[in-house]
Coordinates of C-alpha atoms and ligand atoms in Angstrom, one line a residue:
X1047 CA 42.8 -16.6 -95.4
X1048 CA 42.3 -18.9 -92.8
X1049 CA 44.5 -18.5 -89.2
X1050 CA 44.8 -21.5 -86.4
X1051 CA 46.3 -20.3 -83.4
X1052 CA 47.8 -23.1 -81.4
X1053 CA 49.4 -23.3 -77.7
X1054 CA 47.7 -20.2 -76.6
X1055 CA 46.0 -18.9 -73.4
X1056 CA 42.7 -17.4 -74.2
X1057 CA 41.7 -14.1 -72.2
X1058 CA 38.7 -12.6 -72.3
X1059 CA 36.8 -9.9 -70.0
X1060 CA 36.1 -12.7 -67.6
X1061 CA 38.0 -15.7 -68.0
X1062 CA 41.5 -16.9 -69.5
X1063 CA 41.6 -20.5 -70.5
X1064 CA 44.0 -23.1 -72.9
X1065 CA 42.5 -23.3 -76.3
X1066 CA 43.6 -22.9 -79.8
X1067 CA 41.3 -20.3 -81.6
X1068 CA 40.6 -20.9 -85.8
X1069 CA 39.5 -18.0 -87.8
X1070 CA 38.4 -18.2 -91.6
X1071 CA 36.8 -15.9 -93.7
X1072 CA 37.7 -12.8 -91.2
X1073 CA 35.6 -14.6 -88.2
X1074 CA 36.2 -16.7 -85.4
X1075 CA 35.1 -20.3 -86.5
X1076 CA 36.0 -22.1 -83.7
X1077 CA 37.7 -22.2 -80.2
X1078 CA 38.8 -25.3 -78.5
X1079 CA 41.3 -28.1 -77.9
X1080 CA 42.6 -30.2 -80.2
X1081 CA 40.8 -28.5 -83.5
X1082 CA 40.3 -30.3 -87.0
X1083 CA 41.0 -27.7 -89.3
X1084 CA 41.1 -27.6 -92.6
X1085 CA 45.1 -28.0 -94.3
X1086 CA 46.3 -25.1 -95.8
X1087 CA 45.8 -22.8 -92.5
X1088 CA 48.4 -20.9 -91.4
X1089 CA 49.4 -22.0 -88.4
X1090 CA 50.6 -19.2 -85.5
X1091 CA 52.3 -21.0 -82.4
X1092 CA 51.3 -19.0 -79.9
X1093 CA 52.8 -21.1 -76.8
X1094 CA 53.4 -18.9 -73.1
X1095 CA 51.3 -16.0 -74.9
X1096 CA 47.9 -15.1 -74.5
X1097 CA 45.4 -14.7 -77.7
X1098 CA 43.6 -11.4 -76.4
X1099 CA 40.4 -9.6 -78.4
X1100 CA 42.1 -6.5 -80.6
X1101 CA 42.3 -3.3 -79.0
X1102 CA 39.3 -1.1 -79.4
X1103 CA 40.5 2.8 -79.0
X1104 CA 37.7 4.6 -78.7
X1105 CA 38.9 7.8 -78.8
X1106 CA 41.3 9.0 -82.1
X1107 CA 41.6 11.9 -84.1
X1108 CA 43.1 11.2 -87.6
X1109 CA 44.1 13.7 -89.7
X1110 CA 42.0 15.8 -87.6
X1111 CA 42.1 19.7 -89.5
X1112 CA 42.4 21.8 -85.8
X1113 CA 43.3 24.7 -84.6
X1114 CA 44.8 26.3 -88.4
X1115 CA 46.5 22.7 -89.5
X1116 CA 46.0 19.3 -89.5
X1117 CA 46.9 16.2 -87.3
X1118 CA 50.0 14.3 -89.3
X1119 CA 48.6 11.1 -88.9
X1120 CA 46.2 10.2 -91.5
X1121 CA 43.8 7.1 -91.4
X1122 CA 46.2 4.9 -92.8
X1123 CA 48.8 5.6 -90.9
X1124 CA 47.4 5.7 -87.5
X1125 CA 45.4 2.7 -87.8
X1126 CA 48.5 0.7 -88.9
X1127 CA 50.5 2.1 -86.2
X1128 CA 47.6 0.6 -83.8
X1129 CA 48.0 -3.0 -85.4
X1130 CA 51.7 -2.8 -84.5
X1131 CA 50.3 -2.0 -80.4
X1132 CA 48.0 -4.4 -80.6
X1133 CA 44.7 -2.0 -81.7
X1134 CA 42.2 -3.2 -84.3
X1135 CA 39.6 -0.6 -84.1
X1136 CA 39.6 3.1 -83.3
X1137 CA 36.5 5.0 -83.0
X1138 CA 37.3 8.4 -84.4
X1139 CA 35.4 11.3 -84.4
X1140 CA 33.5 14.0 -87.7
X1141 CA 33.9 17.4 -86.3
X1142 CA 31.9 19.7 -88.4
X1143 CA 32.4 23.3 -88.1
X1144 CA 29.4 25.3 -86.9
X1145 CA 26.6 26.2 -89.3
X1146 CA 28.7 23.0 -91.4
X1147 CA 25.8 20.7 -92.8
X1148 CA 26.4 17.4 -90.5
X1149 CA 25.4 15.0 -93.1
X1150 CA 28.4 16.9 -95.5
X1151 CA 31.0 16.7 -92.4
X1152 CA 30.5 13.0 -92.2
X1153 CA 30.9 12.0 -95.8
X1154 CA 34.4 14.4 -96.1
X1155 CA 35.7 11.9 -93.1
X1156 CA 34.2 8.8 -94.7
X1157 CA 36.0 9.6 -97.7
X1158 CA 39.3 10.8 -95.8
X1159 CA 39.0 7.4 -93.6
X1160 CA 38.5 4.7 -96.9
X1161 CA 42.7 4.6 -96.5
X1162 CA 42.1 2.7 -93.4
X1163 CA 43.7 -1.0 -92.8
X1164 CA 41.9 -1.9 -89.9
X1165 CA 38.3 -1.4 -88.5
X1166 CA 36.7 2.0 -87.4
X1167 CA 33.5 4.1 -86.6
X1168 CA 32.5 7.7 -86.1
X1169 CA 31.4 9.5 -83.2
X1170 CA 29.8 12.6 -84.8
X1171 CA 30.4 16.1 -82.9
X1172 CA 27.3 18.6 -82.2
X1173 CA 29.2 21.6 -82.8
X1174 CA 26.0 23.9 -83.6
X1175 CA 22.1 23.7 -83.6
X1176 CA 19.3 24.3 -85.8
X1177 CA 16.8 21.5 -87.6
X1178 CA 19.0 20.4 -90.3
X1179 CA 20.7 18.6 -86.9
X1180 CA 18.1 17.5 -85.7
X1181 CA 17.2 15.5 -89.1
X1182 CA 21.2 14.7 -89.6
X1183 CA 21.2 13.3 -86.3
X1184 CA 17.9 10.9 -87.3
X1185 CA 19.6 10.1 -90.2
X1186 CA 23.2 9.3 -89.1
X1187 CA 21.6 6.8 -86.4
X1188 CA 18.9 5.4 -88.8
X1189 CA 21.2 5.0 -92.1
X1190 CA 24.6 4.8 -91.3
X1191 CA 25.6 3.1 -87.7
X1192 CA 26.4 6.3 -85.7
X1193 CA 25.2 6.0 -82.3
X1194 CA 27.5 8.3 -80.3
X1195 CA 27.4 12.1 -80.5
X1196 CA 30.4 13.9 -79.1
X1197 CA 30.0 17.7 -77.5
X1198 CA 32.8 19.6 -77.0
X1199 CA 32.3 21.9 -73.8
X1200 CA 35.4 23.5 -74.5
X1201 CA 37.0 25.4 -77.0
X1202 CA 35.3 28.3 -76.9
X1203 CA 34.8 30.7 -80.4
X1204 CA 35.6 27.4 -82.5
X1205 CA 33.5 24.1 -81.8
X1206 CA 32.3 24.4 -78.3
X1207 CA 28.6 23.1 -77.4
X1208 CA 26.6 25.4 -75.5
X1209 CA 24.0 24.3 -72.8
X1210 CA 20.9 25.0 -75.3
X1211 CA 23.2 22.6 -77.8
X1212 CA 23.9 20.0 -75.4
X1213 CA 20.0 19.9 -74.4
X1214 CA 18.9 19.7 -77.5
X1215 CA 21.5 17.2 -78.7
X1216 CA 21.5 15.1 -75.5
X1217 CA 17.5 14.8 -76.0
X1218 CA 17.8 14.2 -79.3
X1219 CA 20.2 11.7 -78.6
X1220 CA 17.5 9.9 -76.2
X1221 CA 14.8 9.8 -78.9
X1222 CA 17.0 8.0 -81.4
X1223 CA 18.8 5.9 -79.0
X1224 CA 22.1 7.0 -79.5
X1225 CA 24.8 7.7 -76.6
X1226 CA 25.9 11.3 -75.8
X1227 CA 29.6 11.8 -75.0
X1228 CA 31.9 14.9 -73.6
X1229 CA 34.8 16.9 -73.4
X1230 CA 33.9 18.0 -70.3
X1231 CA 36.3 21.3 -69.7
X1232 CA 34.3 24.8 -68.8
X1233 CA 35.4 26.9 -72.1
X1234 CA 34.0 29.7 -70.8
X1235 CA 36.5 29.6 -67.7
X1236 CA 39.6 28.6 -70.1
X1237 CA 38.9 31.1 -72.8
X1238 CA 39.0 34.0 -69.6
X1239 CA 42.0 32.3 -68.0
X1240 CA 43.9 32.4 -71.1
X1241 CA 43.4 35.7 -71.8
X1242 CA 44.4 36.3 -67.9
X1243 CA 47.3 34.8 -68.4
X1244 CA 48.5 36.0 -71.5
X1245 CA 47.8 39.8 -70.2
X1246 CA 50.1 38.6 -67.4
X1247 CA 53.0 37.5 -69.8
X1248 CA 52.5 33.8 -69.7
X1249 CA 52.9 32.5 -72.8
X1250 CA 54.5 29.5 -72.5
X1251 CA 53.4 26.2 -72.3
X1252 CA 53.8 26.4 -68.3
X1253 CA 51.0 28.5 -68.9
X1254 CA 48.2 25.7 -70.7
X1255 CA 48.0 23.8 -67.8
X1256 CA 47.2 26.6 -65.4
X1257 CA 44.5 27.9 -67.7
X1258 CA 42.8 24.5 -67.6
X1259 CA 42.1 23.9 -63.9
X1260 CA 40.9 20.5 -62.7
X1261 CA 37.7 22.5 -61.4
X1262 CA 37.1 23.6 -65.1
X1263 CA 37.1 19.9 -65.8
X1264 CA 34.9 18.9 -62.7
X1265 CA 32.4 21.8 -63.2
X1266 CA 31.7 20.7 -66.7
X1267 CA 31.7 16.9 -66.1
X1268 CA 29.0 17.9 -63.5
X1269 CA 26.8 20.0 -65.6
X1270 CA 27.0 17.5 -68.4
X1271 CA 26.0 14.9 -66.0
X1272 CA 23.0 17.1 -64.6
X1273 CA 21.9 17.5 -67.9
X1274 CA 21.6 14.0 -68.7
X1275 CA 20.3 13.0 -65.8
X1276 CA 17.2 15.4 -65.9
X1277 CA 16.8 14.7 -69.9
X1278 CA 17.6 10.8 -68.7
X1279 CA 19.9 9.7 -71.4
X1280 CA 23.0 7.7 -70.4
X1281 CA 26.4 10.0 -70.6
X1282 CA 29.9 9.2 -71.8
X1283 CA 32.4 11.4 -70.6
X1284 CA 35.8 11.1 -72.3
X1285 CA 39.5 11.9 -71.5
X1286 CA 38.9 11.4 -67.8
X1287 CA 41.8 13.4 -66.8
X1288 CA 40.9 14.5 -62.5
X1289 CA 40.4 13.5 -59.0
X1290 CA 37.5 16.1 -59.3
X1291 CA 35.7 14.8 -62.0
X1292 CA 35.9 11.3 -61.3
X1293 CA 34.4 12.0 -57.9
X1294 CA 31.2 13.7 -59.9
X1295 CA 31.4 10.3 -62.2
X1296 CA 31.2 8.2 -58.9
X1297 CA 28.6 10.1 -57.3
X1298 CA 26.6 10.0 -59.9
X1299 CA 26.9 6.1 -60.6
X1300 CA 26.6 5.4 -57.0
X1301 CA 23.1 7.2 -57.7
X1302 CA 22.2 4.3 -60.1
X1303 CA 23.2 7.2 -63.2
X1304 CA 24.3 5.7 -66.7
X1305 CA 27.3 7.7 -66.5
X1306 CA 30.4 6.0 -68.6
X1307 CA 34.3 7.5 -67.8
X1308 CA 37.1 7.3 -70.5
X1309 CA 40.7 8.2 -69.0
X1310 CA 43.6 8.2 -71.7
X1311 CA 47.3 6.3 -71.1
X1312 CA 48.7 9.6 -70.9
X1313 CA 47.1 11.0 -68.2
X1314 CA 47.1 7.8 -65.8
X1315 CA 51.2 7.8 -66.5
X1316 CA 52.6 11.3 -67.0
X1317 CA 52.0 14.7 -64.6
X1318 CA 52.2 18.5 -65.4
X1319 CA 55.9 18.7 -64.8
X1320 CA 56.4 18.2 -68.4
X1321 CA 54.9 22.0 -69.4
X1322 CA 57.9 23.0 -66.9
X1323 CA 60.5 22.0 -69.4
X1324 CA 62.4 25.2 -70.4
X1325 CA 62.7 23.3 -74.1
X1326 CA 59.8 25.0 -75.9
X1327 CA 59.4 21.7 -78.3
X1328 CA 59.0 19.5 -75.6
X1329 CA 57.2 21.3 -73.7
X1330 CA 54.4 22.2 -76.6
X1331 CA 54.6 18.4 -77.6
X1332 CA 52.8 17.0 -74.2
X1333 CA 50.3 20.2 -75.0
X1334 CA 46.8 18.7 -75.3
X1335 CA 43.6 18.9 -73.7
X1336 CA 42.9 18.2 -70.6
X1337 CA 46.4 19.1 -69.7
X1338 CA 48.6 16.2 -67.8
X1339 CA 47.9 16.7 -64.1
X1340 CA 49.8 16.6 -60.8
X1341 CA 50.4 12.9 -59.7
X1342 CA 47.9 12.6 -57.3
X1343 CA 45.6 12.6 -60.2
X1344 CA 47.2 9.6 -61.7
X1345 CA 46.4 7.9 -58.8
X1346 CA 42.6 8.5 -58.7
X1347 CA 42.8 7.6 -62.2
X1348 CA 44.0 4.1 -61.3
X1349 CA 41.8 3.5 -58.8
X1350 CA 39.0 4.9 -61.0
X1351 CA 40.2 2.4 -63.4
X1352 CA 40.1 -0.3 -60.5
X1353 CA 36.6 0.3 -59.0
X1354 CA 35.3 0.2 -62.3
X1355 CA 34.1 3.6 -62.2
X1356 CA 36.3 4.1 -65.4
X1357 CA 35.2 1.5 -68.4
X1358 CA 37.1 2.1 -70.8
X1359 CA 40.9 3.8 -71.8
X1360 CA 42.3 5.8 -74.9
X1361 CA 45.1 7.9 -76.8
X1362 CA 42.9 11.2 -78.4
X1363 CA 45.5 10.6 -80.8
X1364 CA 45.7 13.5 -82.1
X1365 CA 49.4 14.5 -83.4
X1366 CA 51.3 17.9 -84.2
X1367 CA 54.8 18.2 -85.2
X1368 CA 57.4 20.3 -83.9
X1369 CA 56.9 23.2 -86.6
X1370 CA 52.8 22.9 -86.3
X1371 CA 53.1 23.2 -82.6
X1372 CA 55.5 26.3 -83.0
X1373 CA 52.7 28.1 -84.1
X1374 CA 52.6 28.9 -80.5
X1375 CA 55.7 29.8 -79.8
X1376 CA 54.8 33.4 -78.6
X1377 CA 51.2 32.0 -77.6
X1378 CA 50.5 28.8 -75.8
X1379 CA 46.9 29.0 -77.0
X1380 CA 47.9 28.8 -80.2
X1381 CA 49.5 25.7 -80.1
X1382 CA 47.8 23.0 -81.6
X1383 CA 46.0 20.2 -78.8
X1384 CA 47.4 16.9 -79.4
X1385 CA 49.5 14.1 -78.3
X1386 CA 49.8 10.6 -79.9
X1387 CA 49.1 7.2 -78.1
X1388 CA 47.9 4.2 -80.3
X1389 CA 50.8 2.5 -80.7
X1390 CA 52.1 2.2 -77.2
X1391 CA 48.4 2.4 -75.1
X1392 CA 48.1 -1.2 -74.8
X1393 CA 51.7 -2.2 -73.8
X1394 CA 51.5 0.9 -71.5
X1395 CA 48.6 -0.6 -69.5
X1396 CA 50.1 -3.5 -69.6
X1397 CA 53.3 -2.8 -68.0
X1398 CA 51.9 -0.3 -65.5
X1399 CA 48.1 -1.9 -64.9
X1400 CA 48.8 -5.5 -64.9
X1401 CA 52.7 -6.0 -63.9
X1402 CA 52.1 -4.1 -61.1
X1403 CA 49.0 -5.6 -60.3
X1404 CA 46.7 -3.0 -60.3
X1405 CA 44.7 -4.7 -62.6
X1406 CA 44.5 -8.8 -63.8
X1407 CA 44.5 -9.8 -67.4
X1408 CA 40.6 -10.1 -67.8
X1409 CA 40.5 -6.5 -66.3
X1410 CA 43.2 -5.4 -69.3
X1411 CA 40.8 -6.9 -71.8
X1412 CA 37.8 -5.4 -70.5
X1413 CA 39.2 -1.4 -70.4
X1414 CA 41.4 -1.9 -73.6
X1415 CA 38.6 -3.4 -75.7
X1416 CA 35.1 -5.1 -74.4
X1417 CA 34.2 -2.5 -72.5
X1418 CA 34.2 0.0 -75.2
X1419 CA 32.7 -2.5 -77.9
X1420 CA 29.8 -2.7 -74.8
X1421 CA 29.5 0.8 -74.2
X1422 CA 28.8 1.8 -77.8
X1423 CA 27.0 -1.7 -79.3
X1424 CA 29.2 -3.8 -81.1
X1425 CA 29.8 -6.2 -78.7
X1426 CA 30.3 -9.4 -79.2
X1427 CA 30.7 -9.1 -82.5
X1428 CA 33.6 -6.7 -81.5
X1429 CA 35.7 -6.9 -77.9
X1430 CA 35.5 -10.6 -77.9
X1431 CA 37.1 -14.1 -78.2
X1432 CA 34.0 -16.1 -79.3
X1433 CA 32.6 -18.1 -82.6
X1434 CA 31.2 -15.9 -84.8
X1435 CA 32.9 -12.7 -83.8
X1436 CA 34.9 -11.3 -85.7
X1437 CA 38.8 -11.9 -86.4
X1438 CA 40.0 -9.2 -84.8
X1439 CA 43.0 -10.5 -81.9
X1440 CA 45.9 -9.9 -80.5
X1441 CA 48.5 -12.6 -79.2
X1442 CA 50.6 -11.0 -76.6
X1443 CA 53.6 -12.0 -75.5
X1444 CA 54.0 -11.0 -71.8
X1445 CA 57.9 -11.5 -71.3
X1446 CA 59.0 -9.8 -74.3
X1447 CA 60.3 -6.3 -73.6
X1448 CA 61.0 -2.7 -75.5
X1449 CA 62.1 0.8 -74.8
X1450 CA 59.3 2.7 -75.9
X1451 CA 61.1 5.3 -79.0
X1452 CA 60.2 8.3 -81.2
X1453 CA 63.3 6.3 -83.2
X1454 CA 61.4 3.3 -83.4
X1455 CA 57.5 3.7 -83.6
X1456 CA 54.9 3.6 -86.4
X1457 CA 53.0 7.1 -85.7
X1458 CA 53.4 9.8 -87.8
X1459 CA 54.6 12.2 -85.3
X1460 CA 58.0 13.3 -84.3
X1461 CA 57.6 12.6 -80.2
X1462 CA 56.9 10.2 -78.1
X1463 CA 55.0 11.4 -74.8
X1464 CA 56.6 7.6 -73.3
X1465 CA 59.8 8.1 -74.5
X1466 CA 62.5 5.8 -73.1
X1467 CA 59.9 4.1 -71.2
X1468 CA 61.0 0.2 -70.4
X1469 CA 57.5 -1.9 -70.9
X1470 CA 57.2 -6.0 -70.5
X1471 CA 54.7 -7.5 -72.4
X1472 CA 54.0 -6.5 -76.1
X1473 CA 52.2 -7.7 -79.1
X1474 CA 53.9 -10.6 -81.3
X1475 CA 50.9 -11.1 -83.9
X1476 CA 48.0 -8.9 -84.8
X1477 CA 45.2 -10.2 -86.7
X1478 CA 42.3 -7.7 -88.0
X1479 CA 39.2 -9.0 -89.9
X1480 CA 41.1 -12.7 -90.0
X1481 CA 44.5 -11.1 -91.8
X1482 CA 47.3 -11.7 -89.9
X1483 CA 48.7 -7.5 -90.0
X1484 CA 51.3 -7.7 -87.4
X1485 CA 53.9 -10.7 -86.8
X1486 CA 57.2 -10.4 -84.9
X1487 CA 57.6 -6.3 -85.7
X1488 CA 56.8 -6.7 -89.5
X1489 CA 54.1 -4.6 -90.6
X1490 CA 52.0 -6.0 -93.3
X1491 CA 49.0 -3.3 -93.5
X1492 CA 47.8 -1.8 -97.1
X1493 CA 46.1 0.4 -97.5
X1494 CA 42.6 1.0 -98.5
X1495 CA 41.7 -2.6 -96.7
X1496 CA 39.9 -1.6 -93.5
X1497 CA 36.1 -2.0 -92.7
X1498 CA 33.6 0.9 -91.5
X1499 CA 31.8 -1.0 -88.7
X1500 CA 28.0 0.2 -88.3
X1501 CA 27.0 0.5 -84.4
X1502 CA 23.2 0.0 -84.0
X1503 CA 21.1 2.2 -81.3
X1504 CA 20.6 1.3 -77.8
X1505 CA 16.8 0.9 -78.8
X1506 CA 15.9 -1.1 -76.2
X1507 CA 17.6 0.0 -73.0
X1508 CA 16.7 3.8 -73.8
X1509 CA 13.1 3.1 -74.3
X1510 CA 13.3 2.1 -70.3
X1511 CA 15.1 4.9 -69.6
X1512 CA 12.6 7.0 -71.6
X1513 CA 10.2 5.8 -69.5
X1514 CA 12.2 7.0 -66.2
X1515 CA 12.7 10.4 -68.3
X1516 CA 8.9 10.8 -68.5
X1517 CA 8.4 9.9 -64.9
X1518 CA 10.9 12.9 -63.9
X1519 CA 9.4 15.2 -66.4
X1520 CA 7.7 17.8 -64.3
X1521 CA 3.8 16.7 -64.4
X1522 CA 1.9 19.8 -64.8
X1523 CA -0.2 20.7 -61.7
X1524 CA -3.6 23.1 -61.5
X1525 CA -3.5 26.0 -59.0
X1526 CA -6.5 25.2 -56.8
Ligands
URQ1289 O1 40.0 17.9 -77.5 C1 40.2 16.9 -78.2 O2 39.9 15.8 -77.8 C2 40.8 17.0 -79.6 C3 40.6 18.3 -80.2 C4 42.3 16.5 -79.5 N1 43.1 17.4 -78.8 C5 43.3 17.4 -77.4 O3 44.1 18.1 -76.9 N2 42.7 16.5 -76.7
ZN1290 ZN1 38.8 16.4 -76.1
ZN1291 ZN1 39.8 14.1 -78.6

């Protein structure tokens, strides 16, 4: 299938400029004015809109089995629902239990993620410790294109990371070249607090956001960030949700630390008023973790987003239906963590980032997708408009406008965390791998068609770092 998009404004990370963009073969073939291409293209007329690289979410949880069920959206339908928002890659995560083989956690979600229709990679979570990790780990990075491990700090009694697990994983993670990321709550603190709570006769879902203080969030982020910094491995901290832990983020970069921040669309646009709701169901629904904070959160969020001491944004789509989150009806820590996202993230940031002017277009491009395809090594092959990368674009169409609708969206799910939100500016065409997927709200995704995309090892940058690592060991010294 070959694809020449005419009339368009091209807008990358750091410029936007007129040119029409030919793709053949599921690449990028050419980019300029005036293009001799070969007859038979399909031609996309893509006049007033802007021809933007595919969403990259970085941050999904398909068909994720968690806390005694299993996410409704599958890999099929949650990466088509991303097509139809303008997403051509998610970066999803293999959550083994503890004492699970690694290597046999990652081929159950290579097999459950074959049904995809667009692109996607694997952040593997270190959920336990012992040398079959340590080998899994070498092999993962060395064989199959993992080079992110994810540690959840929360969660505790189910897949939480410890500090021996997070120092042995974070320095394993240095050796291979591979980047560490973290759910950065104190689970130790929430597990206590829940348990407060509940004695208390809390248990609704006013209750999850109380037993998930922003200091639980900024107390982690810091000890995460401590840890790498003495180990000297760069850090990814996702779902960015605080004031408080953005401040350790900034310190820490302000320090010249490798410290990347993820914050998620639904915590830069919706606050903890929602868990106030006295209707149980909506009230579970916006039940994830972190919680949704108090507004002035939001704020710093922006601004984090702004300063550029956020990179990159994501959904965690992770979804639950009404009965699977009434399995906390009489226990709000039962209720299944998760909210849904990948459909409406881009047109989200849109509306809110760049029609309010917070951020510009290039700025969009660079936290919706190049940023992330930087941050974990597939850039430019992915996050880009240039020959050779490949196919994967969005044209968006900045006057068009919806009501974002539970009535009306792709995801599996039953809610809509924006519902009834107006947006301006919305995808007309998705193309993923050069197939146009998406075109004027017609979805044309099959499944079984996506592509696993391999992400190499920071090799070279970490072998510098390695060298700072060494310098900070502690030298030994003789008593004289
Ligand atoms: O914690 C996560 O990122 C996963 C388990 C999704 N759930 C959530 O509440 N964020
Ligand atoms: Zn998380
Ligand atoms: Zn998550």
């Amino acid at each position: 299938m070959s694809i020449i998009i005419k009339g368009g404004t091209v807008v990358t990370a750091s410029q936007s400029y007129q040119a029409d963009v030919y793709c053949e073969g599921g690449v990028i073939k050419a980019i300029g004015k005036d293009l001799d291409v070969p007859s038979g293209a399909e031609v996309i007329d893509a006049g007033g809109q802007l021809v933007m690289p595919g969403g990259i979410d970085p941050h999904t949880h398909m068909q994720l089995p968690f806390m005694g069920t299993v996410a409704s959206e599958d890999f099929f339908t949650g990466t088509a629902a991303g097509l139809a928002g303008g997403t051509t890659m998610i970066i999803d995560f293999v959550i083994p239990n503890p004492q699970q083989r690694i290597m046999d956690a990652y081929k159950q979600w290579r097999e459950w993620s074959e049904k995809s229709c667009s692109s996607y990679s694997f952040h593997v979570a270190i959920t336990w410790w012992d040398e079959t990790v340590y080998q899994d780990m070498g092999t993962l990075v060395n064989e199959e294109g993992v080079n992110s491990f994810k540690h959840f700090m929360a969660y505790k009694n189910a897949i939480m990371a410890d500090d021996e697990v997070l120092y042995n994983s974070f320095s394993r993670s240095l050796e291979l070249g591979a980047m560490p990321t973290c759910h950065a709550e104190n689970g130790e603190l929430v597990f206590q607090l829940q348990k407060k709570l509940l004695a208390m006769g809390m248990t609704g879902p006013e209750a999850h956001p109380l037993s998930r203080p922003p200091a639980a969030e900024a107390e982690a982020a810091n000890r995460a960030i401590k840890l790498a910094d003495v180990i000297g491995v760069p850090l990814y901290l996702v779902h960015v949700s605080t004031q408080d832990a953005l401040e350790e983020i900034t310190r820490a970069r302000s320090n010249g630390q490798r410290v990347y921040g993820e914050c998620l669309a639904g915590h830069l646009m919706l606050d903890d008023s929602v868990y106030l709701d006295s209707n149980f169901e909506r009230a579970a629904a916006h039940v994830m973790s972190p919680p949704f904070r108090s507004k002035h959160h939001q704020a710093a969020l922006w601004k984090g987003l702004q300063s550029g001491n956020l990179q990159t944004t994501a959904t965690d789509h992770c979804c639950f239906c009404a009965e699977q989150k009434a399995a906390g009806k009489d226990d709000f820590s039962l209720i299944p963590n998760g909210t849904a996202g990948i459909e409406d993230r881009m047109t989200v940031l849109w509306t809110h980032g760049v029609g309010t002017g917070k951020l510009t277009p290039e700025e969009f491009v660079a936290i919706t997708s190049t940023n992330s395809a930087k941050i974990f090594n597939i850039h430019p092959r992915k996050g880009s408009i240039q020959v050779g990368a490949d196919a994967d674009i969005v044209i968006w169409d900045p006057e068009a406008t919806k009501t974002i609708s539970v009535k009306t969206h792709h995801q599996n799910i039953d809610f809509n965390i924006f519902e009834g939100m107006e947006v301006k500016g919305v995808p007309s065409h998705t193309i993923s791998m050069g197939r146009l997927l998406y075109k004027d709200g017609e979805l044309r995704a099959e499944k079984n068609t996506g592509t696993y995309i391999k992400r190499p090892a920071f090799r070279p940058i970490f072998s510098a770092l390695d060298k700072i690592a060494k310098a900070k060991q502690p030298t030994p010294v003789k008593r004289s």
